[in-house]
XYZ file of N, CA and C in Angstrom:
768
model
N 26.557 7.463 35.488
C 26.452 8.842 35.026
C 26.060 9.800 36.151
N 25.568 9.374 37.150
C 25.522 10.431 38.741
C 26.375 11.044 38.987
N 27.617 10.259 38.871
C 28.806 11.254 39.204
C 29.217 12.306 38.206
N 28.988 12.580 36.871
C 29.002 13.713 36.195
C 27.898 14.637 36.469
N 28.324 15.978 35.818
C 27.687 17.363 36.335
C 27.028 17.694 34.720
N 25.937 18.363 34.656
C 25.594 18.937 33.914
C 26.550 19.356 32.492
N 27.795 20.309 33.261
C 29.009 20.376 32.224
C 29.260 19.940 31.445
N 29.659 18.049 31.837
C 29.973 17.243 31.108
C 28.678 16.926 30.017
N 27.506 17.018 30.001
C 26.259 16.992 28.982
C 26.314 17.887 28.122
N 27.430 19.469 28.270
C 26.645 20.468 27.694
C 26.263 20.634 26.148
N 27.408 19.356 25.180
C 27.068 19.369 23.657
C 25.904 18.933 23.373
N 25.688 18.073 24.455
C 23.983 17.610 23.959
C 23.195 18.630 23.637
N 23.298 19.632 24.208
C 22.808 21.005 24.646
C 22.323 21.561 23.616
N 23.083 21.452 22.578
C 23.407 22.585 21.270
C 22.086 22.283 20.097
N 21.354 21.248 20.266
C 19.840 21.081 19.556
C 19.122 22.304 20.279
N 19.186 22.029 21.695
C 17.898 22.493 22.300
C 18.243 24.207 22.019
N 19.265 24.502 22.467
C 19.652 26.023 21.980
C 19.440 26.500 20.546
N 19.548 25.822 19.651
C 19.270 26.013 17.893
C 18.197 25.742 17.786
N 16.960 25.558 18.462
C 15.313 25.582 18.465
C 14.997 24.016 17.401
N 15.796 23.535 17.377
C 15.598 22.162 16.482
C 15.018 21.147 16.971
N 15.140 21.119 18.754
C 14.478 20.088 19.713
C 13.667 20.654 20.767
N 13.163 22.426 20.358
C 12.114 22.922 21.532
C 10.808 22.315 21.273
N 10.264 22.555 22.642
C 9.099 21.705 22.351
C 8.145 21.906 21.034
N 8.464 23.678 20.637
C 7.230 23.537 19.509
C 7.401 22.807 18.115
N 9.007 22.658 17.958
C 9.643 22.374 16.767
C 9.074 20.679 16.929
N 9.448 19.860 18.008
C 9.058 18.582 18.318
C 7.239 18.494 18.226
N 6.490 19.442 18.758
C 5.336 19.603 18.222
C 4.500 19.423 17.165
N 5.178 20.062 16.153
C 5.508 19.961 14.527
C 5.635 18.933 13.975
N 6.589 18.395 14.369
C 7.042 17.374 13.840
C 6.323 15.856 14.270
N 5.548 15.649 15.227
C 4.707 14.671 15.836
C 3.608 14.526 15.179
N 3.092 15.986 14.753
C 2.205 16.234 13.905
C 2.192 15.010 12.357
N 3.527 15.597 11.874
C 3.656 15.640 10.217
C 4.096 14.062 10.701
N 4.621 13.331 12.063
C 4.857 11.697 11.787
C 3.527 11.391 11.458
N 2.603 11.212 12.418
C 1.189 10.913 12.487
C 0.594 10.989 10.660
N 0.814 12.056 10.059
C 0.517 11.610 8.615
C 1.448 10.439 7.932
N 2.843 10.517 7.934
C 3.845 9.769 7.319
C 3.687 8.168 7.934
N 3.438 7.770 9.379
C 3.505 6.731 9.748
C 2.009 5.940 8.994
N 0.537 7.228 8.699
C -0.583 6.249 8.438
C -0.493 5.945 6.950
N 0.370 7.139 5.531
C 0.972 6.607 4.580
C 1.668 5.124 4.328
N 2.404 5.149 5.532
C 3.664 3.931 5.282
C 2.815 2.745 5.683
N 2.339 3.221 6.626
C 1.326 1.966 7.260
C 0.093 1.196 6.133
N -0.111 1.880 5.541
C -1.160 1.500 4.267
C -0.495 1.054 2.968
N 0.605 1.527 3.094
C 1.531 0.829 1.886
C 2.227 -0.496 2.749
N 2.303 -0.492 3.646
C 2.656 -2.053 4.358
C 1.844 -2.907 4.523
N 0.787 -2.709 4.619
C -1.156 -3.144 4.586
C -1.051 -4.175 3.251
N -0.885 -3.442 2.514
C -1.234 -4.240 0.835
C 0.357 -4.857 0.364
N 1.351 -4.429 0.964
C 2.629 -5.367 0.321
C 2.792 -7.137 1.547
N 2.237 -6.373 2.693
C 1.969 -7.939 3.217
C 1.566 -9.386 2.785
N 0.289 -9.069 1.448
C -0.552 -9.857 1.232
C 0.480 -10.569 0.650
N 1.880 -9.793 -0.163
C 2.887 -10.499 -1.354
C 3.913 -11.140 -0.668
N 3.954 -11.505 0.703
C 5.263 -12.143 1.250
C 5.040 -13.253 1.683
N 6.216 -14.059 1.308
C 6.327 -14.705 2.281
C 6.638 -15.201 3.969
N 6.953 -14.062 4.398
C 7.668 -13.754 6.243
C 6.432 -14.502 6.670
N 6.788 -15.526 7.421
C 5.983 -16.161 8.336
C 5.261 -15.021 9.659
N 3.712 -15.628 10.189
C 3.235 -14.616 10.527
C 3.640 -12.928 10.641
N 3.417 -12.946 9.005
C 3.521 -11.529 8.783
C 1.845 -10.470 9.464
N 0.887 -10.925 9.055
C -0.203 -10.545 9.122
C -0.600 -10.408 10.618
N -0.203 -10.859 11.426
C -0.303 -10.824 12.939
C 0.614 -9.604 13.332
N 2.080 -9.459 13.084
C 2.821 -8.314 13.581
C 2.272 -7.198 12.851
N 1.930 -7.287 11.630
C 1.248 -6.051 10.875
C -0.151 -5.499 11.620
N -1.042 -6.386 12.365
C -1.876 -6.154 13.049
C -1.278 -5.276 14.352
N -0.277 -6.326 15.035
C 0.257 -6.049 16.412
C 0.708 -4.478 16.443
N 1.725 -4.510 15.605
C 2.488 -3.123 15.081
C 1.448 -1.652 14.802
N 0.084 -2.352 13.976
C -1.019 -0.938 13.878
C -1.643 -0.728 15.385
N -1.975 -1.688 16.165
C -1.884 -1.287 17.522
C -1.226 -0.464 18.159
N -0.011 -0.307 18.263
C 1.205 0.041 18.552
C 1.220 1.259 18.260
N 0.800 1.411 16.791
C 1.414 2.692 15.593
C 0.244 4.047 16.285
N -1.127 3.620 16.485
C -1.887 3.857 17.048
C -2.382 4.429 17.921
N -1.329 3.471 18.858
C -1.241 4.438 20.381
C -0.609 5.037 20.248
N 0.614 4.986 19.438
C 1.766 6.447 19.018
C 1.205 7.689 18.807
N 0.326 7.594 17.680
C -0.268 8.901 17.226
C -1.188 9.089 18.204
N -1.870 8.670 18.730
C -2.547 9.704 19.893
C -1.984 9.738 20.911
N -0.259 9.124 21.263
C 0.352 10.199 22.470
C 0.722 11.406 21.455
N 1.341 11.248 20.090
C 2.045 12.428 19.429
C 0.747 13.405 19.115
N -0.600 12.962 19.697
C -1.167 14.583 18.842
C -1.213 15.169 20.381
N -1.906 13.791 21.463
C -1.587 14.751 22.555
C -0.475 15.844 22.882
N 0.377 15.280 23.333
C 1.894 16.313 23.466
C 1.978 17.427 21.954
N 1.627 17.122 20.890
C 1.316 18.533 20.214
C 0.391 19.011 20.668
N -0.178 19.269 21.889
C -0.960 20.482 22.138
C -0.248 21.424 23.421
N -0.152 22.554 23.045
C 0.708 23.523 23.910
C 0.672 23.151 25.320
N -1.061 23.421 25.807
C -0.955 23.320 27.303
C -0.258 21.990 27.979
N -0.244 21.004 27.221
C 0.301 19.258 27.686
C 1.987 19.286 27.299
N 2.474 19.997 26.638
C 3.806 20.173 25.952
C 4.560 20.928 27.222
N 4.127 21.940 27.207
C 4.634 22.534 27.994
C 4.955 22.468 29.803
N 3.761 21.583 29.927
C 4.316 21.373 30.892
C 4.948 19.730 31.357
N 4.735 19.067 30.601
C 5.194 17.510 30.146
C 6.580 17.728 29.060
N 6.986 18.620 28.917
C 8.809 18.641 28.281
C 8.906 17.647 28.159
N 9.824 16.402 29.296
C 10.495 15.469 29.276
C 9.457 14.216 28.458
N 8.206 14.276 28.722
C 7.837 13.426 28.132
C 7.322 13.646 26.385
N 7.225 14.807 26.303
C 6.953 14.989 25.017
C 8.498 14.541 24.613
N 9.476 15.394 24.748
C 10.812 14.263 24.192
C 10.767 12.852 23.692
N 10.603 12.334 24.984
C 10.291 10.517 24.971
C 8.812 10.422 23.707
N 8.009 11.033 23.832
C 7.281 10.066 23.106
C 8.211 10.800 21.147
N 8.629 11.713 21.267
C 9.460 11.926 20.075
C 10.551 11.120 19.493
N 11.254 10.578 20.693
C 12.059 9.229 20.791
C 11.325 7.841 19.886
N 10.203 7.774 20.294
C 9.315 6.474 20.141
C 9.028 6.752 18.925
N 8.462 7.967 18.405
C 7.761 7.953 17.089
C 8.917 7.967 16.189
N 10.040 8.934 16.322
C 11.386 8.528 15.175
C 11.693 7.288 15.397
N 12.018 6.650 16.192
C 12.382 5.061 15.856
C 10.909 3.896 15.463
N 9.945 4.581 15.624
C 9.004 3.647 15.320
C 9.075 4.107 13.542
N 9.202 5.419 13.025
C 9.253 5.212 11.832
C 9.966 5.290 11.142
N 11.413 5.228 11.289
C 12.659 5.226 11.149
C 13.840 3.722 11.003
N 12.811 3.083 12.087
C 13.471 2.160 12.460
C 12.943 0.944 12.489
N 11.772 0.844 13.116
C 10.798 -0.137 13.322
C 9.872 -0.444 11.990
N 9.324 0.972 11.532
C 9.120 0.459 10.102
C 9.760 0.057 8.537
N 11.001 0.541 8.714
C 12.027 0.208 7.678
C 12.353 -0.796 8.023
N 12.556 -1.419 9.364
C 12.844 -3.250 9.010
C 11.794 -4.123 8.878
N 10.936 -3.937 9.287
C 9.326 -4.840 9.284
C 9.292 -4.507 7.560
N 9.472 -3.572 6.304
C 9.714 -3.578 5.598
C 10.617 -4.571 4.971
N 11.780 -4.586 5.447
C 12.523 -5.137 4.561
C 12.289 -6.235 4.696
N 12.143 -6.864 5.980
C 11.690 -8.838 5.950
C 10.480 -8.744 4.993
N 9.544 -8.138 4.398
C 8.504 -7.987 3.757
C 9.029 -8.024 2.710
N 9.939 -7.319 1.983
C 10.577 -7.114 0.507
C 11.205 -8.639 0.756
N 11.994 -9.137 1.660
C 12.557 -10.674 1.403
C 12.093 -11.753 0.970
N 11.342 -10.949 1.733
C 9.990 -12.472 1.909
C 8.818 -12.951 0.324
N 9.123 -11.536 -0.274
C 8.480 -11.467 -1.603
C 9.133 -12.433 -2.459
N 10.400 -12.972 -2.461
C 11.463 -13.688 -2.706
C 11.229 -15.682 -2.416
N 10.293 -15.959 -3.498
C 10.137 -17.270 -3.754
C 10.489 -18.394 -3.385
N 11.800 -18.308 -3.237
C 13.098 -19.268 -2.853
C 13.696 -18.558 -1.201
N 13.122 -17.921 -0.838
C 12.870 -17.337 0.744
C 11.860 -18.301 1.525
N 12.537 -19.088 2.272
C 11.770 -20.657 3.033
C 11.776 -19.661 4.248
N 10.333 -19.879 5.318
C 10.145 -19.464 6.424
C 11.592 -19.816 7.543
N 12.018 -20.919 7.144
C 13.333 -21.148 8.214
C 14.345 -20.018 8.212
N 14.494 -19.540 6.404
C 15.710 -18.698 6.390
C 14.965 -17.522 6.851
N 14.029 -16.850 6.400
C 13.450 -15.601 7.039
C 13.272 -15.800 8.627
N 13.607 -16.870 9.259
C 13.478 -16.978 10.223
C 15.037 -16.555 11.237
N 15.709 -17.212 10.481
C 17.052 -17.263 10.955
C 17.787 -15.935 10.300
N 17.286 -15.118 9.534
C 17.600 -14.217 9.029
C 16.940 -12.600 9.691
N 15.675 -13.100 10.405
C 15.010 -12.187 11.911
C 16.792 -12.398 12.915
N 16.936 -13.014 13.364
C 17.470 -13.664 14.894
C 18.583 -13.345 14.270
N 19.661 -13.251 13.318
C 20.873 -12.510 13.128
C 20.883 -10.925 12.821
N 19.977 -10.451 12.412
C 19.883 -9.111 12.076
C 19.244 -8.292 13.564
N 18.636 -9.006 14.650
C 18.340 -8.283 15.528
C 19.867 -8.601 16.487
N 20.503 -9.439 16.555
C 21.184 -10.011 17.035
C 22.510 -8.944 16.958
N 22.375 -8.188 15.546
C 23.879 -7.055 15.281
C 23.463 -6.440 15.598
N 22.043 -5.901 15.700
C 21.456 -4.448 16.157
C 21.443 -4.010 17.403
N 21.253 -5.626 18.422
C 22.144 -5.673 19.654
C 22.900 -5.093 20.106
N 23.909 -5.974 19.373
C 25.426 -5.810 19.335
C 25.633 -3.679 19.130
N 25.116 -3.649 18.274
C 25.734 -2.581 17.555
C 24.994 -1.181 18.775
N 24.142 -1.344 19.511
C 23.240 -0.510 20.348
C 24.398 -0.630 21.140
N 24.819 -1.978 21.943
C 25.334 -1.976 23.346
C 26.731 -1.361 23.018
N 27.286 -1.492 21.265
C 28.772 -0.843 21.664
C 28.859 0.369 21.387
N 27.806 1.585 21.018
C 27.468 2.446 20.974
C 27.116 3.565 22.061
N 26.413 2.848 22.931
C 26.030 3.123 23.974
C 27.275 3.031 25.253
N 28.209 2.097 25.419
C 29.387 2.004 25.900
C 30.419 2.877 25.748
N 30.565 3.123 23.742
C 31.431 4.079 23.473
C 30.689 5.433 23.903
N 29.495 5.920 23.955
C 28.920 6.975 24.574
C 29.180 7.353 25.677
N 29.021 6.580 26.885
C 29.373 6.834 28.334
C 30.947 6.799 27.864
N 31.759 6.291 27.626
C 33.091 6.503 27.572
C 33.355 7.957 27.284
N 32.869 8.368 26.077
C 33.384 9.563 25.876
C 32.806 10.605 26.627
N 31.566 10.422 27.214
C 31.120 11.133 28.552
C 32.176 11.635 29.735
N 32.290 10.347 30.293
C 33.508 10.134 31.627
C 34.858 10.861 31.091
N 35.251 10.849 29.886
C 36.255 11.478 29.061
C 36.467 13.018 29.553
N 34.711 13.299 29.442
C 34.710 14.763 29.303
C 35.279 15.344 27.681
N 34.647 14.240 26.702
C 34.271 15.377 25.683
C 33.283 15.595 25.683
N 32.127 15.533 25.920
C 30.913 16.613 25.858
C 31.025 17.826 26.545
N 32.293 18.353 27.378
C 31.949 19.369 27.399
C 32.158 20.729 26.752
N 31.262 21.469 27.147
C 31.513 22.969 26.366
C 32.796 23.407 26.454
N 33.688 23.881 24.919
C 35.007 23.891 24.880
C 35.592 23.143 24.993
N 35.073 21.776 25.037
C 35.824 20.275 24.873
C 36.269 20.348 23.135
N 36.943 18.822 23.075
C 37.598 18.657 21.792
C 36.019 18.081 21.073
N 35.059 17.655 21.786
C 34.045 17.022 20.286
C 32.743 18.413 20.672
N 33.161 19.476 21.307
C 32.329 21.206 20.961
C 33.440 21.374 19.844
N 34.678 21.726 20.001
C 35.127 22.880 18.995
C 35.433 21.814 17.859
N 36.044 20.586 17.877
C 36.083 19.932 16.317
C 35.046 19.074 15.983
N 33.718 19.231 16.176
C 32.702 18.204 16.617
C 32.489 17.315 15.355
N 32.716 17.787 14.191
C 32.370 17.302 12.706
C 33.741 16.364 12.538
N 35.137 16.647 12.979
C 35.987 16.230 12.276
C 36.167 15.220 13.774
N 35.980 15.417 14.601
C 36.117 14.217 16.029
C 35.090 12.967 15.633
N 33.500 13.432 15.306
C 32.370 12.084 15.059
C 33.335 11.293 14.169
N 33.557 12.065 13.345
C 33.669 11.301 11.920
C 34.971 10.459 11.891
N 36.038 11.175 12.935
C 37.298 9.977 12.930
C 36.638 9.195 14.442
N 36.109 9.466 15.434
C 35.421 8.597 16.620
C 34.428 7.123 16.249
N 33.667 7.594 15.401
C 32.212 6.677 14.671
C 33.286 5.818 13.500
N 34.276 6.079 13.158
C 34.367 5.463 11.835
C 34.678 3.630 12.071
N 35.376 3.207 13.569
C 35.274 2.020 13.571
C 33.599 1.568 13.475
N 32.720 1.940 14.318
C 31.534 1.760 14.534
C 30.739 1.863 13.148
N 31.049 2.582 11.955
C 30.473 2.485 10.640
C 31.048 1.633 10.259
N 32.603 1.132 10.248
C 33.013 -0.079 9.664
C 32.280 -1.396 9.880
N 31.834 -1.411 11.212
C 31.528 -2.552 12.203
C 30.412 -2.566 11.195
N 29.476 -1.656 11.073
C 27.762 -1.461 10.862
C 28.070 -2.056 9.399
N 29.153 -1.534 8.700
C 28.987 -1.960 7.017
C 29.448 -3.583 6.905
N 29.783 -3.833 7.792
C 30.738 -5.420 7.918
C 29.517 -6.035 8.035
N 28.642 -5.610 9.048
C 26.866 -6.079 9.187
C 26.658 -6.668 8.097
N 26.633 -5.138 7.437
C 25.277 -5.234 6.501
C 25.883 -5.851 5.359
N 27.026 -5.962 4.702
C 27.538 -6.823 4.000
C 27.356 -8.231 4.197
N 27.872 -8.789 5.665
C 27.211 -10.485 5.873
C 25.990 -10.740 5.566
N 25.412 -9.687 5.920
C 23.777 -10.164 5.805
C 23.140 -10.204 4.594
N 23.746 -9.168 3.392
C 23.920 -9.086 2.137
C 24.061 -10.560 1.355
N 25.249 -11.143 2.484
C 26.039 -12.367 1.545
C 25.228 -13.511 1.916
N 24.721 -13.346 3.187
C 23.756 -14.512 3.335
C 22.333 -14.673 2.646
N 22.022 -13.521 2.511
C 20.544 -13.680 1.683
C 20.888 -14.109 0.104
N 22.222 -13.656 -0.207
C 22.265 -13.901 -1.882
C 22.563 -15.704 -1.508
N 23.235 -15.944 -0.731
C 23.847 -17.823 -0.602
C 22.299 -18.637 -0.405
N 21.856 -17.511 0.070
C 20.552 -18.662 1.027
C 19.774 -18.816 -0.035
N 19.085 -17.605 -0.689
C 17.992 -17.254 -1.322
C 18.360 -17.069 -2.963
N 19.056 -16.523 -3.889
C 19.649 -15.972 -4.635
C 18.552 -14.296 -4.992
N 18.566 -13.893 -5.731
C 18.366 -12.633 -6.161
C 17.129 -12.748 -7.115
N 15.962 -12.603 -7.005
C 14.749 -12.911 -7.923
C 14.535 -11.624 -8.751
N 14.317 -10.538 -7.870
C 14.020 -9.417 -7.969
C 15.048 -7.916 -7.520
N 15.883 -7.336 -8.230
C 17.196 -7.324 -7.854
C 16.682 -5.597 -7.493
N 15.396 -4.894 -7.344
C 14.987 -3.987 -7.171
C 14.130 -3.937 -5.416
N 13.575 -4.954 -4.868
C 13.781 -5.524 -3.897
C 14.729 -5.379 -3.332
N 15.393 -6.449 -3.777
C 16.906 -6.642 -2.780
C 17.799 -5.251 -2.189
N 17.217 -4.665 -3.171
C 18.162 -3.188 -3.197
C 17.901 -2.107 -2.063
N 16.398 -2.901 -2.199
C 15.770 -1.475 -1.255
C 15.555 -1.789 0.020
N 15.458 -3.429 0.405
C 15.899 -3.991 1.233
C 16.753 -3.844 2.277
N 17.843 -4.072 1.354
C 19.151 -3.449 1.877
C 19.028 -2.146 2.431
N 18.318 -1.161 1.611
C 18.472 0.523 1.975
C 17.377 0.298 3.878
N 16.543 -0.326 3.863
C 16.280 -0.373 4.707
C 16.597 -0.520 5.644
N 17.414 -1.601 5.630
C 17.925 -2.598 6.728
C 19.083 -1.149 7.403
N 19.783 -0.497 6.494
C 20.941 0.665 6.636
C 20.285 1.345 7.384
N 18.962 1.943 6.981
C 18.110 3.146 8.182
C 18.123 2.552 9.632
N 17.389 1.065 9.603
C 17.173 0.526 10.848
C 18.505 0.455 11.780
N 19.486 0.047 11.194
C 20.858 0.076 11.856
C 21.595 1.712 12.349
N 20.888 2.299 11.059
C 21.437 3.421 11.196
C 20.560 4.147 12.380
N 19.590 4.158 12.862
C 18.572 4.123 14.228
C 18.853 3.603 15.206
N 19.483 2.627 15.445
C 19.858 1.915 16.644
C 21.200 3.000 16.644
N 22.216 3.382 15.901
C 23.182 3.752 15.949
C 23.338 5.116 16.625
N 21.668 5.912 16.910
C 21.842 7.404 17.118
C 20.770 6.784 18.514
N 20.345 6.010 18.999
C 19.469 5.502 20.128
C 20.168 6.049 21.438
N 21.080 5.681 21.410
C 21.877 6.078 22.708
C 22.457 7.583 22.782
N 22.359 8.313 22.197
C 22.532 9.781 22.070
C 21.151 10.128 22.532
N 19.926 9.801 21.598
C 18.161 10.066 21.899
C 18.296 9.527 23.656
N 18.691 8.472 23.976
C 18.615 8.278 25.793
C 19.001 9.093 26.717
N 20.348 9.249 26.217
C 21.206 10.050 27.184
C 20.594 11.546 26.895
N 20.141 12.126 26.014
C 19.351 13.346 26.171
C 18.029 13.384 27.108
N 17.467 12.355 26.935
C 16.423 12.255 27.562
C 16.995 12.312 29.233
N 17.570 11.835 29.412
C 18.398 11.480 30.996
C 18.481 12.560 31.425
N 19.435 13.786 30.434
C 19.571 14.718 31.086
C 17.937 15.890 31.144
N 17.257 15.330 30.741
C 15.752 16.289 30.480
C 15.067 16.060 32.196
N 15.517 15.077 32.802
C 14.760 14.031 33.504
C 15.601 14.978 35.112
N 17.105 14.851 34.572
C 18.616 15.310 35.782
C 18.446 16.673 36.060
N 18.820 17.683 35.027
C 19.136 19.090 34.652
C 18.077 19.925 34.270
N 18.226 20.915 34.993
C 17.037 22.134 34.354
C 17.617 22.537 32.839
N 18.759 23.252 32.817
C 19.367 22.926 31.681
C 19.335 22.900 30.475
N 17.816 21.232 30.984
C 17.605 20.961 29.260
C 15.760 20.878 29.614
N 15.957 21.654 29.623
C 14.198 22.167 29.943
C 13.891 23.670 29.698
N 12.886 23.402 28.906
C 12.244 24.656 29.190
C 11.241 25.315 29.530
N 10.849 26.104 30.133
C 9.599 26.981 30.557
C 8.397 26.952 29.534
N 7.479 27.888 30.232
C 6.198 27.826 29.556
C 6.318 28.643 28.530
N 6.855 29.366 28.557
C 6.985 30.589 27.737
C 7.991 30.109 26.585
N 8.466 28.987 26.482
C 9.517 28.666 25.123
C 10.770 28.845 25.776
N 11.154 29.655 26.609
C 12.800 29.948 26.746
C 13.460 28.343 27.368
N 14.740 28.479 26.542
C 15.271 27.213 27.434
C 16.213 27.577 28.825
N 16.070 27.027 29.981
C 16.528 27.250 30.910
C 18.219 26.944 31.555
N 18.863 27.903 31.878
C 20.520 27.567 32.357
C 20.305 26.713 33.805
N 20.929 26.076 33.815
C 21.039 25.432 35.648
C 21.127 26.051 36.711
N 21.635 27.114 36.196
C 21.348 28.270 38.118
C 19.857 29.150 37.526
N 19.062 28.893 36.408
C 18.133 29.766 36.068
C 18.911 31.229 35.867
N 19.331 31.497 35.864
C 19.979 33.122 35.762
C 19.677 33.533 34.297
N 19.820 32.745 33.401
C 20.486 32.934 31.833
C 19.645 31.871 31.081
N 18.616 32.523 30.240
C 17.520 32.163 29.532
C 17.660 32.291 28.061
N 17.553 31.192 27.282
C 18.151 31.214 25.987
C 16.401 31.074 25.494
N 15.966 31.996 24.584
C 15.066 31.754 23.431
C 15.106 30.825 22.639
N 14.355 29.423 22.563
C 14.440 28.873 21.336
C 13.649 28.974 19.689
């Protein structure tokens, strides 16, 4: 990606210009995780005690560690004077906290809802970890591939074909990559009903809905990177103390 110019980034662009990813909006929002992650976290606390997932109670420990240090980078970077001049990293730790509760806690969930599941033997919850991280893999690295592709393409740029048809390009571009993701989540569907059968069919359900977020998180990961990249490359995608977001020759200062 060295050899592209700013140009080629500029759709990324179009959050930071619509005030949806300035620092104060990300501010905000670090805030309101820090309540939602210690909710979810206390409702994962007491559904632990009901599973079966082999050392569940250790990652539930490991993970509040984790969750922990999250919220006190996210209250830090919500404070103006550290925001403002730490941009790129307030981003990143915004990165961490949406996939930590987006992603990281909707699947540590769902092996929890499986595991509630009687006829769920530690081997299959075992072997049922190691295929589901195994597509999420899969599904990151061909995401991330098809990303730089369409980079080098030069559709990201401004007045490119995915600026002016951007809704009707994702949606015919992504649709092998949703096929791929539903082909997932269907095997994995078919293996838990063969392995385990269906005890609790309200579980299973929500399970499933989980497992869709977590995939569906890995699926937007490599968009969250490559923004970050350019926060790190380009003035661009930065902004000043004062809120304005900055153009690359500085000349032309957009308010967010």
């Amino acid at each position: 990606m060295k050899k592209l110019g700013y140009q080629d980034f500029a759709v990324l662009r179009r959050p930071l210009e619509s005030g949806r990813q300035s620092p104060s909006s990300l501010a905000a929002n670090l805030i309101l995780a820090v309540f939602l992650q210690v909710i979810i976290h206390l409702a994962f606390y007491y559904l632990a005690d009901s599973t079966n997932y082999p050392s569940i109670h250790q990652i539930r420990d490991v993970h509040l560690l984790a969750t922990i240090s999250i919220c006190v980078l996210s209250i830090l970077f919500a404070i103006p004077p550290v925001y403002k001049r730490l941009g790129a990293i307030q981003y990143l730790v915004s990165i961490i906290v949406s996939q930590n509760l987006f992603c990281i806690y909707p699947y540590i969930g769902g092996l929890i809802l499986l595991g509630r599941n009687s006829q769920a033997t530690k081997d299959f919850l075992a072997n049922f970890t190691t295929i589901t991280l195994e597509i999420g893999l899969l599904l990151f690295i061909l995401t991330f591939i098809r990303f730089i592709f369409l980079l080098n393409k030069g559709k990201y740029r401004k007045g490119g074909k995915k600026d002016q048809l951007r809704g009707t390009f994702e949606t015919d571009s992504y649709l092998p990559f949703v096929i791929a993701g539903g082909v997932g989540l269907v095997f994995v569907m078919q293996y838990v009903i063969r392995s385990t059968g269906i005890e609790d069919f309200g579980d299973f359900f929500f399970a499933m809905l989980l497992f869709a977020a977590f995939y569906t998180m890995i699926f937007v990961l490599p968009e969250q990177l490559v923004i970050l990249y350019c926060k790190f490359r380009f003035k661009s995608f930065t902004f000043n103390e004062r809120g304005y977001l900055l153009d690359e020759d500085d000349r032309k200062r957009i308010k967010a």
